Short mmCIF file of C-alpha atoms (C1' of nucleotides) in Angstrom, two decimals:
data_model
loop_
_atom_site.label_atom_id
_atom_site.label_comp_id
_atom_site.label_asym_id
_atom_site.label_seq_id
_atom_site.Cartn_x
_atom_site.Cartn_y
_atom_site.Cartn_z
CA UNK A 29 46.34 -28.89 100.01
CA UNK A 30 47.05 -25.21 100.35
CA UNK A 31 47.91 -24.97 96.73
CA UNK A 32 44.72 -26.61 95.84
CA UNK A 33 42.81 -24.05 97.80
CA UNK A 34 44.63 -21.26 96.27
CA UNK A 35 43.98 -22.70 92.89
CA UNK A 36 40.32 -23.03 93.55
CA UNK A 37 40.19 -19.50 94.76
CA UNK A 38 41.86 -18.26 91.65
CA UNK A 39 39.54 -20.27 89.48
CA UNK A 40 36.57 -18.84 91.32
CA UNK A 41 37.73 -15.32 90.87
CA UNK A 42 38.45 -15.85 87.24
CA UNK A 43 34.96 -17.32 86.75
CA UNK A 44 33.49 -14.36 88.48
CA UNK A 45 35.28 -11.96 86.31
CA UNK A 46 34.27 -13.79 83.21
CA UNK A 47 30.68 -13.91 84.36
CA UNK A 48 30.65 -10.23 85.03
CA UNK A 49 32.11 -9.53 81.66
CA UNK A 50 29.52 -11.70 80.01
CA UNK A 51 26.68 -10.06 81.81
CA UNK A 52 28.04 -6.64 81.00
CA UNK A 53 28.26 -7.58 77.32
CA UNK A 54 24.75 -8.96 77.30
CA UNK A 55 23.44 -5.82 78.95
CA UNK A 56 25.21 -3.75 76.42
CA UNK A 57 23.74 -5.72 73.56
CA UNK A 58 20.29 -5.48 74.94
CA UNK A 59 20.63 -1.77 75.55
CA UNK A 60 21.82 -1.29 72.03
CA UNK A 61 19.03 -3.33 70.52
CA UNK A 62 16.51 -1.60 72.66
CA UNK A 63 17.68 1.74 71.54
CA UNK A 64 17.51 0.71 67.96
CA UNK A 65 14.07 -0.76 68.53
CA UNK A 66 12.82 2.41 70.10
CA UNK A 67 14.22 4.49 67.31
CA UNK A 68 12.45 2.33 64.80
CA UNK A 69 9.21 2.54 66.64
CA UNK A 70 9.48 6.28 66.86
CA UNK A 71 10.11 6.54 63.21
CA UNK A 72 7.31 4.24 62.37
CA UNK A 73 4.93 6.35 64.41
CA UNK A 74 6.03 9.41 62.69
CA UNK A 75 5.52 7.83 59.37
CA UNK A 76 2.12 6.67 60.44
CA UNK A 77 1.12 10.13 61.56
CA UNK A 78 2.30 11.60 58.30
CA UNK A 79 0.46 9.11 56.21
CA UNK A 80 -2.60 9.52 58.18
CA UNK A 81 -2.55 13.26 57.78
CA UNK A 82 -2.10 12.84 54.13
CA UNK A 83 -4.97 10.48 53.91
CA UNK A 84 -7.17 12.85 55.83
CA UNK A 85 -6.36 15.57 53.42
CA UNK A 86 -7.07 13.50 50.42
CA UNK A 87 -10.39 12.40 51.84
CA UNK A 88 -11.45 15.87 52.70
CA UNK A 89 -10.53 17.04 49.20
CA UNK A 90 -12.39 14.25 47.62
CA UNK A 91 -15.47 14.80 49.79
CA UNK A 92 -15.49 18.33 48.93
CA UNK A 93 -15.49 17.57 45.28
CA UNK A 94 -18.08 14.87 45.77
CA UNK A 95 -20.33 17.01 47.81
CA UNK A 96 -20.32 19.49 45.06
CA UNK A 97 -21.52 16.93 42.72
CA UNK A 98 -24.08 15.59 45.09
CA UNK A 99 -25.53 18.99 45.78
CA UNK A 100 -26.73 19.03 42.19
CA UNK A 101 -28.43 15.73 42.66
CA UNK A 102 -29.88 16.70 46.00
CA UNK A 103 -31.71 19.55 44.52
CA UNK A 104 -34.31 17.08 43.37
CA UNK A 105 -34.49 15.09 46.59
CA UNK A 106 -36.27 15.43 49.89
CA UNK A 107 -34.46 17.42 52.40
CA UNK A 108 -33.87 14.51 54.56
CA UNK A 109 -31.78 12.88 51.94
CA UNK A 110 -29.71 15.96 51.62
CA UNK A 111 -28.94 15.87 55.24
CA UNK A 112 -27.93 12.28 55.03
CA UNK A 113 -25.71 12.89 52.14
CA UNK A 114 -24.10 15.69 53.95
CA UNK A 115 -23.55 13.42 56.79
CA UNK A 116 -22.00 11.04 54.55
CA UNK A 117 -19.72 13.39 52.99
CA UNK A 118 -18.60 14.74 56.28
CA UNK A 119 -18.22 11.35 57.70
CA UNK A 120 -15.83 10.35 55.05
CA UNK A 121 -13.62 13.14 55.95
CA UNK A 122 -12.66 11.86 59.28
CA UNK A 123 -12.65 8.30 58.62
CA UNK A 124 -9.33 7.41 57.51
CA UNK A 125 -8.49 4.33 59.25
CA UNK A 126 -10.15 1.03 58.69
CA UNK A 127 -9.78 -2.19 60.42
CA UNK A 128 -9.35 -4.59 57.71
CA UNK A 129 -11.04 -7.72 58.66
CA UNK A 130 -13.02 -10.35 57.08
CA UNK A 131 -15.55 -12.33 58.83
CA UNK A 132 -17.16 -15.18 57.17
CA UNK A 133 -20.78 -15.62 57.67
CA UNK A 134 -21.52 -17.92 60.44
CA UNK A 135 -23.57 -19.85 58.08
CA UNK A 136 -20.44 -21.12 56.56
CA UNK A 137 -19.82 -23.09 59.60
CA UNK A 138 -19.52 -26.67 58.96
CA UNK A 139 -21.08 -29.07 61.29
CA UNK A 140 -18.79 -31.53 62.91
CA UNK A 141 -19.64 -34.49 64.81
CA UNK A 142 -17.24 -33.70 67.42
CA UNK A 143 -18.65 -30.32 67.68
CA UNK A 144 -19.45 -29.71 71.29
CA UNK A 145 -23.14 -29.37 70.97
CA UNK A 146 -24.37 -29.92 74.41
CA UNK A 147 -27.98 -29.37 74.01
CA UNK A 148 -29.97 -32.49 73.80
CA UNK A 149 -33.20 -33.06 72.10
CA UNK A 150 -35.91 -31.23 73.64
CA UNK A 151 -33.85 -29.05 75.67
CA UNK A 152 -34.20 -26.23 73.26
CA UNK A 153 -31.97 -24.18 75.32
CA UNK A 154 -30.18 -22.69 72.46
CA UNK A 155 -30.04 -19.02 72.83
CA UNK A 156 -29.84 -16.76 69.95
CA UNK A 157 -29.60 -13.12 69.29
CA UNK A 158 -32.82 -11.81 68.06
CA UNK A 159 -33.77 -8.62 66.48
CA UNK A 160 -37.32 -7.56 66.90
CA UNK A 161 -39.04 -5.29 64.62
CA UNK A 162 -41.54 -3.10 66.27
CA UNK A 163 -44.21 -1.25 64.60
CA UNK A 164 -43.19 2.23 64.03
CA UNK A 165 -45.21 4.80 65.77
CA UNK A 166 -44.36 7.30 63.19
CA UNK A 167 -43.47 7.28 59.65
CA UNK A 168 -40.66 9.59 60.34
CA UNK A 169 -38.52 9.74 57.33
CA UNK A 170 -40.49 7.38 55.27
CA UNK A 171 -39.41 6.78 51.85
CA UNK A 172 -37.96 10.10 51.65
CA UNK A 173 -34.70 8.99 52.95
CA UNK A 174 -33.02 7.27 50.19
CA UNK A 175 -29.60 7.49 48.96
CA UNK A 176 -28.57 7.13 45.45
CA UNK A 177 -26.44 4.23 44.86
CA UNK A 178 -25.11 5.74 41.72
CA UNK A 179 -22.68 7.67 43.79
CA UNK A 180 -19.27 7.23 42.47
CA UNK A 181 -17.62 6.21 45.58
CA UNK A 182 -19.07 5.38 48.88
CA UNK A 183 -17.30 5.27 52.06
CA UNK A 184 -17.28 1.91 53.67
CA UNK A 185 -17.53 3.53 57.04
CA UNK A 186 -20.27 5.69 56.09
CA UNK A 187 -22.94 3.94 58.05
CA UNK A 188 -21.07 4.38 61.17
CA UNK A 189 -20.23 7.85 60.36
CA UNK A 190 -23.65 8.75 59.59
CA UNK A 191 -24.58 8.05 63.13
CA UNK A 192 -21.58 9.22 64.76
CA UNK A 193 -21.83 12.44 62.98
CA UNK A 194 -25.32 12.79 64.07
CA UNK A 195 -24.20 12.61 67.56
CA UNK A 196 -21.06 14.53 67.22
CA UNK A 197 -22.32 17.27 65.03
CA UNK A 198 -25.79 18.03 66.09
CA UNK A 199 -25.73 21.25 64.23
CA UNK A 200 -26.17 19.29 61.06
CA UNK A 201 -29.23 17.59 62.37
CA UNK A 202 -30.80 20.83 63.19
CA UNK A 203 -30.99 21.52 59.54
CA UNK A 204 -33.72 19.06 59.27
CA UNK A 205 -34.88 18.07 62.68
CA UNK A 206 -37.84 15.92 61.65
CA UNK A 207 -35.54 13.56 59.81
CA UNK A 208 -32.38 13.53 61.72
CA UNK A 209 -33.55 14.19 65.19
CA UNK A 210 -32.86 11.23 67.33
CA UNK A 211 -35.83 9.11 67.93
CA UNK A 212 -36.58 7.63 71.30
CA UNK A 213 -34.97 4.31 71.26
CA UNK A 214 -37.51 1.83 70.12
CA UNK A 215 -35.09 -0.93 70.38
CA UNK A 216 -34.85 -3.52 72.96
CA UNK A 217 -32.48 -6.27 72.66
CA UNK A 218 -31.78 -9.79 73.37
CA UNK A 219 -28.42 -10.95 72.38
CA UNK A 220 -27.82 -14.22 73.87
CA UNK A 221 -25.24 -16.80 73.61
CA UNK A 222 -25.02 -18.62 70.34
CA UNK A 223 -22.29 -20.96 70.98
CA UNK A 224 -19.90 -18.18 71.19
CA UNK A 225 -21.12 -16.43 68.22
CA UNK A 226 -22.97 -13.26 68.18
CA UNK A 227 -24.05 -11.86 65.08
CA UNK A 228 -26.21 -9.01 64.19
CA UNK A 229 -27.34 -7.76 60.90
CA UNK A 230 -29.04 -4.56 60.40
CA UNK A 231 -29.91 -3.80 56.91
CA UNK A 232 -31.38 -0.74 55.55
CA UNK A 233 -33.58 -0.45 52.66
CA UNK A 234 -32.67 0.62 49.23
CA UNK A 235 -34.97 1.61 46.54
CA UNK A 236 -34.47 1.52 42.91
CA UNK A 237 -32.10 4.32 43.16
CA UNK A 238 -31.11 3.85 46.64
CA UNK A 239 -28.45 1.96 48.26
CA UNK A 240 -28.48 -0.85 50.69
CA UNK A 241 -26.67 -1.11 53.89
CA UNK A 242 -26.18 -4.20 55.75
CA UNK A 243 -25.09 -3.84 59.21
CA UNK A 244 -23.73 -6.91 60.66
CA UNK A 245 -22.36 -7.69 63.99
CA UNK A 246 -20.39 -10.78 64.11
CA UNK A 247 -18.89 -12.47 66.92
CA UNK A 248 -16.97 -15.47 65.99
CA UNK A 249 -15.37 -17.96 68.11
CA UNK A 250 -12.33 -18.63 66.09
CA UNK A 251 -10.16 -17.54 68.88
CA UNK A 252 -10.25 -17.24 72.60
CA UNK A 253 -10.08 -13.62 72.41
CA UNK A 254 -11.52 -12.03 69.39
CA UNK A 255 -9.30 -9.43 68.09
CA UNK A 256 -11.35 -6.39 67.37
CA UNK A 257 -9.39 -5.67 64.27
CA UNK A 258 -9.68 -9.10 62.98
CA UNK A 259 -13.33 -9.21 63.58
CA UNK A 260 -13.92 -5.81 62.23
CA UNK A 261 -15.37 -4.76 65.46
CA UNK A 262 -13.19 -1.92 65.64
CA UNK A 263 -15.87 0.68 66.00
CA UNK A 264 -18.63 -0.83 67.72
CA UNK A 265 -19.61 -0.01 71.16
CA UNK A 266 -19.94 3.67 70.69
CA UNK A 267 -22.74 5.18 72.60
CA UNK A 268 -25.90 5.16 70.59
CA UNK A 269 -25.80 7.85 68.13
CA UNK A 270 -28.73 10.14 68.36
CA UNK A 271 -29.93 9.10 64.99
CA UNK A 272 -29.39 5.48 65.58
CA UNK A 273 -32.28 3.32 64.84
CA UNK A 274 -30.82 0.03 65.88
CA UNK A 275 -29.31 -0.82 69.08
CA UNK A 276 -27.76 -4.04 69.78
CA UNK A 277 -27.73 -5.13 73.34
CA UNK A 278 -25.88 -7.99 74.64
CA UNK A 279 -27.12 -10.07 77.36
CA UNK A 280 -25.24 -10.10 80.53
CA UNK A 281 -23.21 -12.94 79.44
CA UNK A 282 -19.70 -13.16 80.72
CA UNK A 283 -18.40 -11.73 77.61
CA UNK A 284 -15.76 -9.19 77.83
CA UNK A 285 -16.23 -6.13 75.92
CA UNK A 286 -13.19 -4.24 74.84
CA UNK A 287 -13.20 -1.07 73.08
CA UNK A 288 -11.06 0.87 70.81
CA UNK A 289 -11.41 4.41 70.49
CA UNK A 290 -12.56 5.65 67.21
CA UNK A 291 -9.50 7.51 66.28
CA UNK A 292 -6.64 7.08 64.11
CA UNK A 293 -4.55 6.01 67.06
CA UNK A 294 -6.69 3.08 67.65
CA UNK A 295 -4.08 0.90 66.17
CA UNK A 296 -1.39 2.26 68.27
CA UNK A 297 -3.01 2.76 71.51
CA UNK A 298 -4.94 -0.40 71.74
CA UNK A 299 -7.98 -0.63 73.91
CA UNK A 300 -9.92 2.28 74.93
CA UNK A 301 -13.29 2.01 76.31
CA UNK A 302 -14.97 4.41 74.11
CA UNK A 303 -15.83 3.00 70.86
CA UNK A 304 -15.37 -0.30 69.23
CA UNK A 305 -15.59 -3.53 70.96
CA UNK A 306 -14.68 -7.02 70.78
CA UNK A 307 -15.75 -9.92 72.76
CA UNK A 308 -14.27 -12.79 74.48
CA UNK A 309 -15.86 -16.02 73.75
CA UNK A 310 -15.30 -19.67 73.89
CA UNK A 311 -13.66 -20.77 70.70
CA UNK A 312 -14.40 -24.30 71.42
CA UNK A 313 -18.02 -23.80 71.15
CA UNK A 314 -18.09 -22.20 67.85
CA UNK A 315 -15.24 -23.37 65.82
CA UNK A 316 -17.38 -24.14 62.88
CA UNK A 317 -15.14 -22.97 60.19
CA UNK A 318 -15.39 -19.42 61.07
CA UNK A 319 -12.48 -17.50 59.83
CA UNK A 320 -11.45 -14.03 60.05
CA UNK A 321 -9.11 -12.49 57.56
CA UNK A 322 -7.30 -9.36 57.64
CA UNK A 323 -6.74 -9.23 54.00
CA UNK A 324 -7.58 -5.77 52.97
CA UNK A 325 -8.10 -6.91 49.50
CA UNK A 326 -11.39 -8.32 50.66
CA UNK A 327 -12.67 -4.86 50.50
CA UNK A 328 -16.25 -5.65 50.71
CA UNK A 329 -16.03 -7.80 53.65
CA UNK A 330 -13.93 -5.34 55.31
CA UNK A 331 -16.33 -2.61 54.64
CA UNK A 332 -19.10 -4.81 55.65
CA UNK A 333 -17.85 -5.83 58.87
CA UNK A 334 -16.61 -2.44 59.67
CA UNK A 335 -19.75 -0.65 58.83
CA UNK A 336 -21.72 -2.92 61.03
CA UNK A 337 -20.22 -1.86 64.12
CA UNK A 338 -20.91 1.70 63.57
CA UNK A 339 -24.42 0.84 63.98
CA UNK A 340 -24.54 -1.37 66.87
CA UNK A 341 -24.23 -0.36 70.42
CA UNK A 342 -24.10 -3.03 72.91
CA UNK A 343 -25.95 -2.65 75.98
CA UNK A 344 -26.07 -5.34 78.52
CA UNK A 345 -29.72 -5.05 79.08
CA UNK A 346 -32.06 -6.43 76.58
CA UNK A 347 -31.79 -9.43 74.49
CA UNK A 348 -33.85 -8.49 71.55
CA UNK A 349 -33.44 -5.87 69.02
CA UNK A 350 -36.64 -4.29 68.10
CA UNK A 351 -36.75 -2.43 64.99
CA UNK A 352 -39.41 -0.55 63.26
CA UNK A 353 -41.32 -2.23 60.61
CA UNK A 354 -38.84 -3.26 58.09
CA UNK A 355 -38.75 -3.90 54.45
CA UNK A 356 -35.85 -4.91 52.38
CA UNK A 357 -35.81 -3.93 48.93
CA UNK A 358 -32.82 -4.32 46.74
CA UNK A 359 -32.77 -3.08 43.34
CA UNK A 360 -29.97 -1.94 41.33
CA UNK A 361 -28.13 -2.09 38.19
CA UNK A 362 -25.10 -3.57 39.63
CA UNK A 363 -25.11 -7.10 40.77
CA UNK A 364 -25.03 -7.68 44.41
CA UNK A 365 -22.45 -10.07 45.36
CA UNK A 366 -20.98 -11.59 48.39
CA UNK A 367 -17.64 -10.81 47.00
CA UNK A 368 -16.19 -13.82 48.62
CA UNK A 369 -14.45 -16.61 46.99
CA UNK A 370 -16.21 -19.81 46.91
CA UNK A 371 -13.20 -21.45 48.23
CA UNK A 372 -13.61 -19.51 51.38
CA UNK A 373 -16.90 -21.11 52.08
CA UNK A 374 -17.34 -24.13 54.03
CA UNK A 375 -17.38 -26.84 51.57
CA UNK A 376 -20.60 -28.56 51.29
CA UNK A 377 -22.29 -26.55 53.82
CA UNK A 378 -25.73 -25.77 52.83
CA UNK A 379 -25.56 -22.29 54.11
CA UNK A 380 -22.51 -21.65 52.17
CA UNK A 381 -24.32 -22.85 49.16
CA UNK A 382 -27.14 -20.49 50.00
CA UNK A 383 -24.82 -17.60 50.10
CA UNK A 384 -23.33 -18.60 46.76
CA UNK A 385 -26.69 -19.26 45.25
CA UNK A 386 -27.80 -15.93 46.36
CA UNK A 387 -24.83 -14.30 44.97
CA UNK A 388 -25.18 -16.01 41.71
CA UNK A 389 -28.82 -15.35 41.44
CA UNK A 390 -28.16 -11.69 41.96
CA UNK A 391 -25.39 -11.66 39.54
CA UNK A 392 -27.48 -13.26 36.95
CA UNK A 393 -30.40 -11.06 37.79
CA UNK A 394 -28.95 -7.76 38.50
CA UNK A 395 -32.26 -6.16 38.74
CA UNK A 396 -33.66 -8.63 41.21
CA UNK A 397 -35.79 -7.01 43.73
CA UNK A 398 -35.76 -8.26 47.23
CA UNK A 399 -38.64 -6.81 48.97
CA UNK A 400 -39.39 -8.46 52.15
CA UNK A 401 -41.84 -6.86 54.39
CA UNK A 402 -39.56 -7.95 57.10
CA UNK A 403 -36.97 -5.36 56.58
CA UNK A 404 -37.75 -1.78 56.31
CA UNK A 405 -35.69 0.94 57.63
CA UNK A 406 -38.43 3.29 57.43
CA UNK A 407 -37.48 6.15 59.44
CA UNK A 408 -34.37 7.40 61.01
CA UNK A 409 -32.65 6.95 57.80
CA UNK A 410 -29.47 8.05 59.23
CA UNK A 411 -29.18 4.42 59.56
CA UNK A 412 -29.68 3.95 55.95
CA UNK A 413 -26.55 4.52 54.18
CA UNK A 414 -24.24 3.32 51.60
CA UNK A 415 -22.17 0.26 51.82
CA UNK A 416 -19.91 2.28 49.76
CA UNK A 417 -17.82 0.02 47.73
CA UNK A 418 -15.52 1.88 45.57
CA UNK A 419 -16.54 -0.44 42.87
CA UNK A 420 -20.22 -0.09 42.07
CA UNK A 421 -20.38 -3.69 41.19
CA UNK A 422 -19.36 -4.68 44.65
CA UNK A 423 -22.47 -3.84 46.45
CA UNK A 424 -22.64 -6.30 49.16
CA UNK A 425 -25.93 -7.44 50.38
CA UNK A 426 -26.51 -9.92 53.02
CA UNK A 427 -29.98 -10.89 52.54
CA UNK A 428 -28.76 -14.29 51.74
CA UNK A 429 -30.97 -16.84 53.22
CA UNK A 430 -34.14 -15.00 52.62
CA UNK A 431 -33.46 -14.94 48.96
CA UNK A 432 -31.27 -17.93 48.40
CA UNK A 433 -33.96 -20.42 47.81
CA UNK A 434 -36.66 -18.43 46.27
CA UNK A 435 -37.89 -17.43 49.61
CA UNK A 436 -37.89 -14.00 48.33
CA UNK A 437 -41.05 -14.46 46.44
CA UNK A 438 -42.64 -16.13 49.40
CA UNK A 439 -41.73 -13.38 51.70
CA UNK A 440 -43.24 -10.94 49.31
CA UNK A 441 -46.39 -12.85 48.98
CA UNK A 442 -46.83 -13.34 52.69
CA UNK A 443 -45.90 -9.94 53.70
CA UNK A 444 -45.93 -9.53 57.39
CA UNK A 445 -47.13 -6.03 56.92
CA UNK A 446 -50.18 -7.16 55.14
CA UNK A 447 -51.95 -6.94 58.40
CA UNK A 448 -53.42 -10.39 58.29
CA UNK A 449 -50.44 -12.43 59.28
CA UNK A 450 -48.55 -11.84 62.37
CA UNK A 451 -46.19 -8.99 62.24
CA UNK A 452 -42.73 -10.26 61.74
CA UNK A 453 -41.06 -8.22 64.29
CA UNK A 454 -38.33 -10.56 65.25
CA UNK A 455 -35.38 -10.20 63.09
CA UNK A 456 -32.63 -12.60 62.48
CA UNK A 457 -29.50 -10.90 63.48
CA UNK A 458 -27.63 -12.69 60.80
CA UNK A 459 -29.70 -12.06 57.72
CA UNK A 460 -32.30 -9.68 59.05
CA UNK A 461 -35.13 -11.87 58.05
CA UNK A 462 -38.21 -11.39 60.11
CA UNK A 463 -40.31 -13.85 61.98
CA UNK A 464 -43.47 -13.71 63.90
CA UNK A 465 -42.10 -14.98 67.14
CA UNK A 466 -38.72 -15.27 68.82
CA UNK A 467 -38.80 -19.03 68.67
CA UNK A 468 -38.98 -18.94 64.98
CA UNK A 469 -36.00 -16.68 64.89
CA UNK A 470 -34.08 -18.79 67.23
CA UNK A 471 -34.71 -21.83 65.08
CA UNK A 472 -33.97 -19.99 61.94
CA UNK A 473 -30.72 -18.63 63.33
CA UNK A 474 -29.50 -22.12 63.72
CA UNK A 475 -29.16 -21.96 60.00
CA UNK A 476 -26.40 -19.47 60.56
CA UNK A 477 -24.92 -20.75 63.74
CA UNK A 478 -24.93 -24.39 62.76
CA UNK A 479 -26.40 -25.26 66.04
CA UNK A 480 -28.17 -28.56 66.00
CA UNK A 481 -29.58 -29.32 69.37
CA UNK A 482 -31.53 -32.38 68.34
CA UNK A 483 -29.51 -35.50 68.03
CA UNK A 484 -30.64 -38.84 66.80
CA UNK A 485 -30.24 -41.50 69.40
CA UNK A 486 -29.57 -44.15 66.79
CA UNK A 487 -27.00 -42.40 64.66
CA UNK A 488 -24.78 -39.47 64.65
CA UNK A 489 -27.18 -37.23 62.87
CA UNK A 490 -28.17 -34.01 64.52
CA UNK A 491 -30.85 -31.50 63.55
CA UNK A 492 -31.70 -27.98 64.18
CA UNK A 493 -35.31 -28.75 64.54
CA UNK A 494 -37.24 -31.34 66.45
CA UNK A 495 -39.55 -32.00 63.57
CA UNK A 496 -36.77 -32.85 61.26
CA UNK A 497 -35.33 -35.17 63.76
CA UNK A 498 -38.64 -36.88 64.03
CA UNK A 499 -38.82 -37.13 60.33
CA UNK A 500 -35.35 -38.55 60.28
CA UNK A 501 -36.06 -41.24 62.83
CA UNK A 502 -38.40 -42.84 60.48
CA UNK A 503 -35.34 -43.80 58.57
CA UNK A 504 -34.43 -46.04 61.49
CA UNK A 505 -37.83 -47.23 62.32
CA UNK A 506 -38.77 -47.92 58.75
CA UNK A 507 -42.16 -46.28 59.40
CA UNK A 508 -43.76 -45.07 56.29
CA UNK A 509 -47.03 -43.68 57.33
CA UNK A 510 -47.94 -42.14 54.01
CA UNK A 511 -49.26 -44.61 51.53
CA UNK A 512 -50.36 -44.02 47.97
CA UNK A 513 -53.95 -44.79 47.36
CA UNK A 514 -53.21 -45.68 43.79
CA UNK A 515 -50.31 -48.02 44.23
CA UNK A 516 -48.52 -49.85 46.93
CA UNK A 517 -45.93 -47.19 47.49
CA UNK A 518 -45.44 -45.89 50.97
CA UNK A 519 -43.51 -42.90 52.09
CA UNK A 520 -42.02 -41.61 55.21
CA UNK A 521 -42.73 -38.04 54.30
CA UNK A 522 -45.98 -36.57 53.40
CA UNK A 523 -44.38 -34.44 50.83
CA UNK A 524 -42.92 -37.38 49.15
CA UNK A 525 -46.32 -39.00 48.85
CA UNK A 526 -47.68 -35.82 47.48
CA UNK A 527 -44.87 -35.65 45.01
CA UNK A 528 -45.30 -39.24 44.10
CA UNK A 529 -48.97 -38.84 43.37
CA UNK A 530 -48.17 -36.41 40.75
CA UNK A 531 -46.72 -39.26 38.89
CA UNK A 532 -50.08 -40.87 38.80
CA UNK A 533 -51.72 -37.70 37.78
CA UNK A 534 -49.09 -37.14 35.13
CA UNK A 535 -48.29 -33.80 36.63
CA UNK A 536 -44.79 -32.38 36.47
"C1'" DC Q 34 -38.25 -40.97 40.54
"C1'" DT Q 35 -37.12 -41.73 45.37
"C1'" DG Q 36 -35.03 -40.87 49.81
"C1'" DG Q 37 -33.17 -37.81 53.02
"C1'" DG Q 38 -32.57 -33.54 54.99
"C1'" DG Q 39 -33.14 -28.19 55.40
"C1'" DA Q 40 -36.01 -24.60 56.23
"C1'" DT Q 41 -40.31 -22.11 57.06
"C1'" DG Q 42 -45.24 -21.11 58.01
"C1'" DG Q 43 -49.37 -22.19 60.37
"C1'" DG Q 44 -52.08 -23.82 63.96
"C1'" DG Q 45 -53.11 -25.63 68.47
"C1'" DC Q 46 -52.30 -25.63 73.39
"C1'" DC Q 47 -51.04 -23.49 77.60
"C1'" DC Q 48 -49.98 -19.83 80.67
"C1'" DG V 678 -56.33 -11.74 74.07
"C1'" DG V 679 -51.53 -12.21 73.50
"C1'" DG V 680 -47.28 -14.51 73.70
"C1'" DG V 681 -44.48 -18.59 74.09
"C1'" DC V 682 -43.96 -23.22 72.86
"C1'" DC V 683 -44.54 -27.23 70.28
"C1'" DC V 684 -45.97 -29.96 66.47
"C1'" DC V 685 -47.02 -30.59 61.88
"C1'" DA V 686 -47.40 -29.56 56.96
"C1'" DT V 687 -45.13 -27.99 53.26
"C1'" DC V 688 -41.78 -26.72 50.01
"C1'" DC V 689 -37.32 -27.06 48.37
"C1'" DC V 690 -32.82 -28.97 47.29
"C1'" DC V 691 -29.60 -32.55 46.57
"C1'" DA V 692 -27.87 -37.29 45.98
#
DNA sequence: CTGGGGATGGGGCCC
DNA sequence: GGGGCCCCATCCCCA
């Protein structure tokens, strides 16, 4: 018995020794790895800093050369344009880091039956972000602020920089106060929940020799926590620049706003409540095929999404963005494209088709002019800036829906600024199209969000509009209230009767 | 050519 | 009178 005890004691002591040895070894390994890891991190940071410095130098040098070229052009332009170009040039210099991200238009969402649409017919509780265009009290910059799109290379971040520079470097603005001086914020906002997606588009006008800027604020619900880099939100959230025309305000939704400071260290340091932002959202609500890519090869999208956020400043106050009278005019030699592969679009989704149609139409009609009275960045052209693709053919314009189905001509014909019709002050935050009242915008924005609050009680079909549901339900009821006076044909839709009657008339 | 659906503008009603 | 809301007409696209 005693031997047994001694034996057990010895075993225990041996086990203890072995365990200690094992722990010591593990600790040593961990320490070693940790040291190596730290060393690698340190080296990587050093490399990053070096590269960043080099990039800065290159940019500055390039801007210097470019500015020299521009000055020659500016000699024939209004002074306000000169200022803007100066802004631009300066802006480029200190923008060396981009958040490569790619955000598909929400319109690419594909509707799914299992999509958690919780709004039933008639509830109409969908909330959308709305941009309101307000009549401008002044014609501040007017058409004088236009930028030439012939510029060789445009900085994707320019739009942001244009504003940030205005704020950071007021001495520049003083060169031409009437143009650059910050206007009293004429914006009020309403950014409301759109099934987890928030999206804002601010687009500036271009003229025949100007360039177009689309500012877009996207919030996608592809993930629980939207990564600011993925979403290209890296730079939003800055305080409104003095020259900022647009302000995007979020509603007091329980959305978390993070920020990244607008510095080269943003990548390293993570969140900083000074500049960009991202939001938290419910991915389940808005899973509709939204994707975000970090592929930097998608230059335009990256630029696009990035430039957007320079513009927007979220403010948890209003829910509607009010903008001055707006006109969108896109002319140019280079085709305007979405620069997105068709394969990236939601297959079969009408909105995706719209985007593509638009792109194709622009490509085939490079000189197409999109002039909607809805979109005019008329003053405070510090907003107006270049999308700045390095490739002139890659001008990205996101006036998709407005133009995709020939609505362009309509919009022109029924200009809101004609004075007779209601002023279309309410802008779609996705495509910047204007509407006469917020309800219209809300309905329209369902095009982008995929929201379909109206469900048929007899089938799975859902609709964005009550009227279309009503029309659809005739399919079930068999009701065909529209009968041809010249034959026995009956139709469920008035338009079909009208179209049918052309057959009798021999019209085509 | 028809059927079905998407999208938008206009008008009426109510507050 | 103006804005919000709702309904309807209309046009368009696609299968």
